[in-house]
Amino acid sequence: MRPLDKRLLRYARGTRPFLVTTVMIGGLTAGLVIVQAFLLARIIVAGFSEGAGLASQRGAILALAAVVVGRALLAWLSEVSAHAAAARAKSELRRAVLDHAVELGPVWLAGTRSGELTTLITRGVDALDGYFARYLPQVVLAAVVPVAVLVAIGTQDLLSAVLVVVTLPLIPVFMVLVGIFTRRHVDRQWTALSALSGHFLDVVAGLPTLKLFGRARAQEASIRAVGEQYRTTTMAVLRVSFLSALVLELIATLSVAVVAVAIGLRLVYGEITLSAGLTVLLLAPEAYLPIRMVGQQYHTAAEGVGAAQRMLAVLDTPLPMVGAARVGADMREADLVVSDVTLRYPDRDPPALAGCSAVIRNGVVTALAGVNGSGKSTLLAALMGFLSPDSGEIQVRSDGEVVRLSDVDPQAWRAQVSYLPQSPYLGSGSVAQAVRLGRPGATDAEVVEALRMAGLDVERADVTRTLPHGLQTVIGEDGVGLSAGQARRVALARTLCRDTPLVLLDEPSAALDADTEEAVVRALDALRRRGTTVVVVAHRPALLLAADEVITLSAPASEVADEPGVAYGPMVGPLAGPATGTAAPAWTERA
């Protein structure tokens, strides 16, 4: 990463005023450094060569004291503004990463280890404190102070200025070499930390299963090995940091010594005055100090710089929907047209959906059928805007208006769509809170009705035994306290409570018995009467028979060899093209 990465500053807008303030503070600091050196040289020369007493030097001493106080105040102001800017920048960057991850959708999140992402937006963002509060201010000082000091040295002794100009680049050269070596170690450290965090979180999440099968103790060795790897890489980073500080200190000391020897020899032969020589000796270390401190602060910010590269990789991931168009006011009158859509997942070679064409008519219940791997869930994710087709397009047709789904504003689109994935998540809280997550303003009566439509009547005696407090029954993280079927029904109720024009359901009857599945069928019928467009992934006959139309997809030949798609009901027309892109048909049919 470059010292001032424009991408990082673009996402952390709060740092821009701070950088301007830092430049101003750097300029004032450089001026005070030069004034301090001239005052000290004047006081020392007057005292030792001219025999001036303290009384005659009172004005210069007071001016020197004022300069010292001024430098202290500027350092304090720089520190305060740096930490305030760092806090703001970290907040903006964390929000940007979270918002972008949410907009990328569950498909992208499913391919990312939650432990690594959690570490990135917590420990990773916090590690940038050193970058914003220490490293950036020092980079600005390194660009301002040495130039001003060199000009001041040149006014006193041109040869000394030339020596400083010749030796000064040695520090950046060695700093770059050390930085390259350090970055490799920091990358290893961050990789080890990400692996440790992800593995530990996976172990904690699966601890009940591990304990059930007696494998909990076996994970100790694995966590210990990953932790030892992180310890080793961390110590390697510290070792490099200490050695690089020693190298930079040695170079700066030798450079100042070269200037001092040249001044000393010329003082002996009377080629330079004591005042000019002393001023140069006082200014020379100040020319090397800011650049040397950049190297030191780089190690403080190295972990944050490594984490920032991964944050920028997340932020640079293209969104599946980036349009700003709006669909018609009444989505209940809109048809969805899938035209020759082919879609591949990033980590898979064969397409999950190939050459798929279909028409999803408004106000009807459309079921997606087919063997496992035929792309039913993939098509739902594409309709939600979580995936962008590699070829082909999905259109929204309403009142003669045709809009490509990729051109629609994602927030406006998803506000009109309810989506139930295969594995819905329930957070901790009450049953009512879990349902109201779909529509926060829903009344108790509307929540009860949504639960009843989902087959979970909280007023029935058999349900009150498992939910003794009704809507206020507390459930744990990921639906702990509910059976698998109850958790599924609460998630379905959350989807139904939104009352949107388009509802996408991915196997809503999974983990449900026949009686509860009948309630889901009744819910589909209720949505049909509302005029809601419903697309449901279905395997079981009850849902297929409840649908107005069935779209049967065929799996790619590489996924399921010689296993044709299954047709349900009389054929209406060949609207769904083959998922393999071959001539083997997959049809839209009326049940």
PDB file of N, CA and C in Angstrom, residues 4 10 61 88 112 173 184 186 192 240 243 248 265 268 297 359 362-363 386 403 426 431 460 501 507 510 527 567:
ATOM      1  N   LEU A   4       0.008   7.285   0.988  1.00  0.00           N
ATOM      2  CA  LEU A   4      -1.296   7.936   0.991  1.00  0.00           C
ATOM      3  C   LEU A   4      -2.162   7.251  -0.069  1.00  0.00           C
ATOM      4  N   ARG A  10     -10.540   7.725   0.174  1.00  0.00           N
ATOM      5  CA  ARG A  10     -11.860   7.946  -0.406  1.00  0.00           C
ATOM      6  C   ARG A  10     -12.955   7.356   0.479  1.00  0.00           C
ATOM      7  N   ILE A  61      16.362  34.272  25.361  1.00  0.00           N
ATOM      8  CA  ILE A  61      15.967  33.101  26.168  1.00  0.00           C
ATOM      9  C   ILE A  61      14.447  32.997  26.242  1.00  0.00           C
ATOM     10  N   ARG A  88     -12.860   8.901  13.586  1.00  0.00           N
ATOM     11  CA  ARG A  88     -13.873   9.141  12.557  1.00  0.00           C
ATOM     12  C   ARG A  88     -13.612   8.279  11.327  1.00  0.00           C
ATOM     13  N   THR A 112     -17.523 -16.498   2.268  1.00  0.00           N
ATOM     14  CA  THR A 112     -16.516 -15.837   3.090  1.00  0.00           C
ATOM     15  C   THR A 112     -16.607 -16.362   4.514  1.00  0.00           C
ATOM     16  N   VAL A 173      15.845   4.853   1.156  1.00  0.00           N
ATOM     17  CA  VAL A 173      16.211   3.632   0.435  1.00  0.00           C
ATOM     18  C   VAL A 173      16.186   2.425   1.362  1.00  0.00           C
ATOM     19  N   ARG A 184       6.058  -8.565   4.113  1.00  0.00           N
ATOM     20  CA  ARG A 184       5.912  -9.999   3.941  1.00  0.00           C
ATOM     21  C   ARG A 184       5.598 -10.677   5.277  1.00  0.00           C
ATOM     22  N   VAL A 186       4.245  -9.157   7.921  1.00  0.00           N
ATOM     23  CA  VAL A 186       2.941  -8.694   8.391  1.00  0.00           C
ATOM     24  C   VAL A 186       1.826  -9.438   7.677  1.00  0.00           C
ATOM     25  N   ALA A 192      -2.250 -15.594   9.523  1.00  0.00           N
ATOM     26  CA  ALA A 192      -2.330 -16.489  10.676  1.00  0.00           C
ATOM     27  C   ALA A 192      -3.441 -16.056  11.623  1.00  0.00           C
ATOM     28  N   VAL A 240      11.779  -7.909  13.305  1.00  0.00           N
ATOM     29  CA  VAL A 240      12.082  -7.044  12.165  1.00  0.00           C
ATOM     30  C   VAL A 240      11.933  -5.577  12.544  1.00  0.00           C
ATOM     31  N   LEU A 243      15.028  -4.497  14.559  1.00  0.00           N
ATOM     32  CA  LEU A 243      16.230  -4.435  13.713  1.00  0.00           C
ATOM     33  C   LEU A 243      16.169  -3.258  12.744  1.00  0.00           C
ATOM     34  N   LEU A 248      17.925   2.249  10.806  1.00  0.00           N
ATOM     35  CA  LEU A 248      17.621   3.644  10.498  1.00  0.00           C
ATOM     36  C   LEU A 248      18.338   4.596  11.452  1.00  0.00           C
ATOM     37  N   LEU A 265      36.347  20.275  10.943  1.00  0.00           N
ATOM     38  CA  LEU A 265      37.606  20.515  10.238  1.00  0.00           C
ATOM     39  C   LEU A 265      37.671  21.938   9.681  1.00  0.00           C
ATOM     40  N   VAL A 268      38.393  24.530  12.342  1.00  0.00           N
ATOM     41  CA  VAL A 268      39.814  24.579  12.709  1.00  0.00           C
ATOM     42  C   VAL A 268      40.574  25.506  11.768  1.00  0.00           C
ATOM     43  N   GLN A 297       7.144   4.698  12.488  1.00  0.00           N
ATOM     44  CA  GLN A 297       5.686   4.672  12.558  1.00  0.00           C
ATOM     45  C   GLN A 297       5.090   3.684  11.570  1.00  0.00           C
ATOM     46  N   VAL A 359     -40.850 -16.983 -17.991  1.00  0.00           N
ATOM     47  CA  VAL A 359     -41.693 -15.832 -17.686  1.00  0.00           C
ATOM     48  C   VAL A 359     -42.425 -16.120 -16.385  1.00  0.00           C
ATOM     49  N   ASN A 362     -47.325 -12.064 -13.097  1.00  0.00           N
ATOM     50  CA  ASN A 362     -47.725 -11.396 -11.862  1.00  0.00           C
ATOM     51  C   ASN A 362     -48.992 -12.013 -11.296  1.00  0.00           C
ATOM     52  N   GLY A 363     -49.069 -12.022  -9.973  1.00  0.00           N
ATOM     53  CA  GLY A 363     -50.271 -12.450  -9.281  1.00  0.00           C
ATOM     54  C   GLY A 363     -50.491 -13.946  -9.225  1.00  0.00           C
ATOM     55  N   PHE A 386     -28.878 -10.725  -5.777  1.00  0.00           N
ATOM     56  CA  PHE A 386     -27.668 -11.124  -5.072  1.00  0.00           C
ATOM     57  C   PHE A 386     -26.598 -11.637  -6.027  1.00  0.00           C
ATOM     58  N   VAL A 403     -37.713  -2.743 -17.741  1.00  0.00           N
ATOM     59  CA  VAL A 403     -36.503  -2.311 -17.044  1.00  0.00           C
ATOM     60  C   VAL A 403     -35.661  -3.538 -16.732  1.00  0.00           C
ATOM     61  N   LEU A 426     -32.335 -16.653  12.719  1.00  0.00           N
ATOM     62  CA  LEU A 426     -33.116 -15.996  13.761  1.00  0.00           C
ATOM     63  C   LEU A 426     -32.159 -15.512  14.838  1.00  0.00           C
ATOM     64  N   VAL A 431     -40.243 -13.902  20.115  1.00  0.00           N
ATOM     65  CA  VAL A 431     -40.825 -14.350  18.853  1.00  0.00           C
ATOM     66  C   VAL A 431     -41.368 -13.161  18.080  1.00  0.00           C
ATOM     67  N   ARG A 460     -53.065 -21.643  20.003  1.00  0.00           N
ATOM     68  CA  ARG A 460     -53.462 -23.055  20.110  1.00  0.00           C
ATOM     69  C   ARG A 460     -52.811 -23.696  21.315  1.00  0.00           C
ATOM     70  N   PRO A 501     -45.144  -7.029  -2.861  1.00  0.00           N
ATOM     71  CA  PRO A 501     -45.745  -7.524  -4.107  1.00  0.00           C
ATOM     72  C   PRO A 501     -45.118  -8.807  -4.630  1.00  0.00           C
ATOM     73  N   GLU A 507     -37.798 -23.535  -0.610  1.00  0.00           N
ATOM     74  CA  GLU A 507     -38.192 -24.731   0.135  1.00  0.00           C
ATOM     75  C   GLU A 507     -38.788 -24.373   1.501  1.00  0.00           C
ATOM     76  N   ALA A 510     -39.516 -27.327   4.101  1.00  0.00           N
ATOM     77  CA  ALA A 510     -38.443 -28.185   4.611  1.00  0.00           C
ATOM     78  C   ALA A 510     -38.531 -28.265   6.127  1.00  0.00           C
ATOM     79  N   LEU A 527     -51.689 -15.661  -0.244  1.00  0.00           N
ATOM     80  CA  LEU A 527     -50.883 -14.724  -1.027  1.00  0.00           C
ATOM     81  C   LEU A 527     -51.440 -14.571  -2.432  1.00  0.00           C
ATOM     82  N   ALA A 567     -41.221 -33.411 -15.094  1.00  0.00           N
ATOM     83  CA  ALA A 567     -42.312 -32.529 -15.483  1.00  0.00           C
ATOM     84  C   ALA A 567     -43.532 -32.810 -14.616  1.00  0.00           C
TER      85      ALA A 567
END
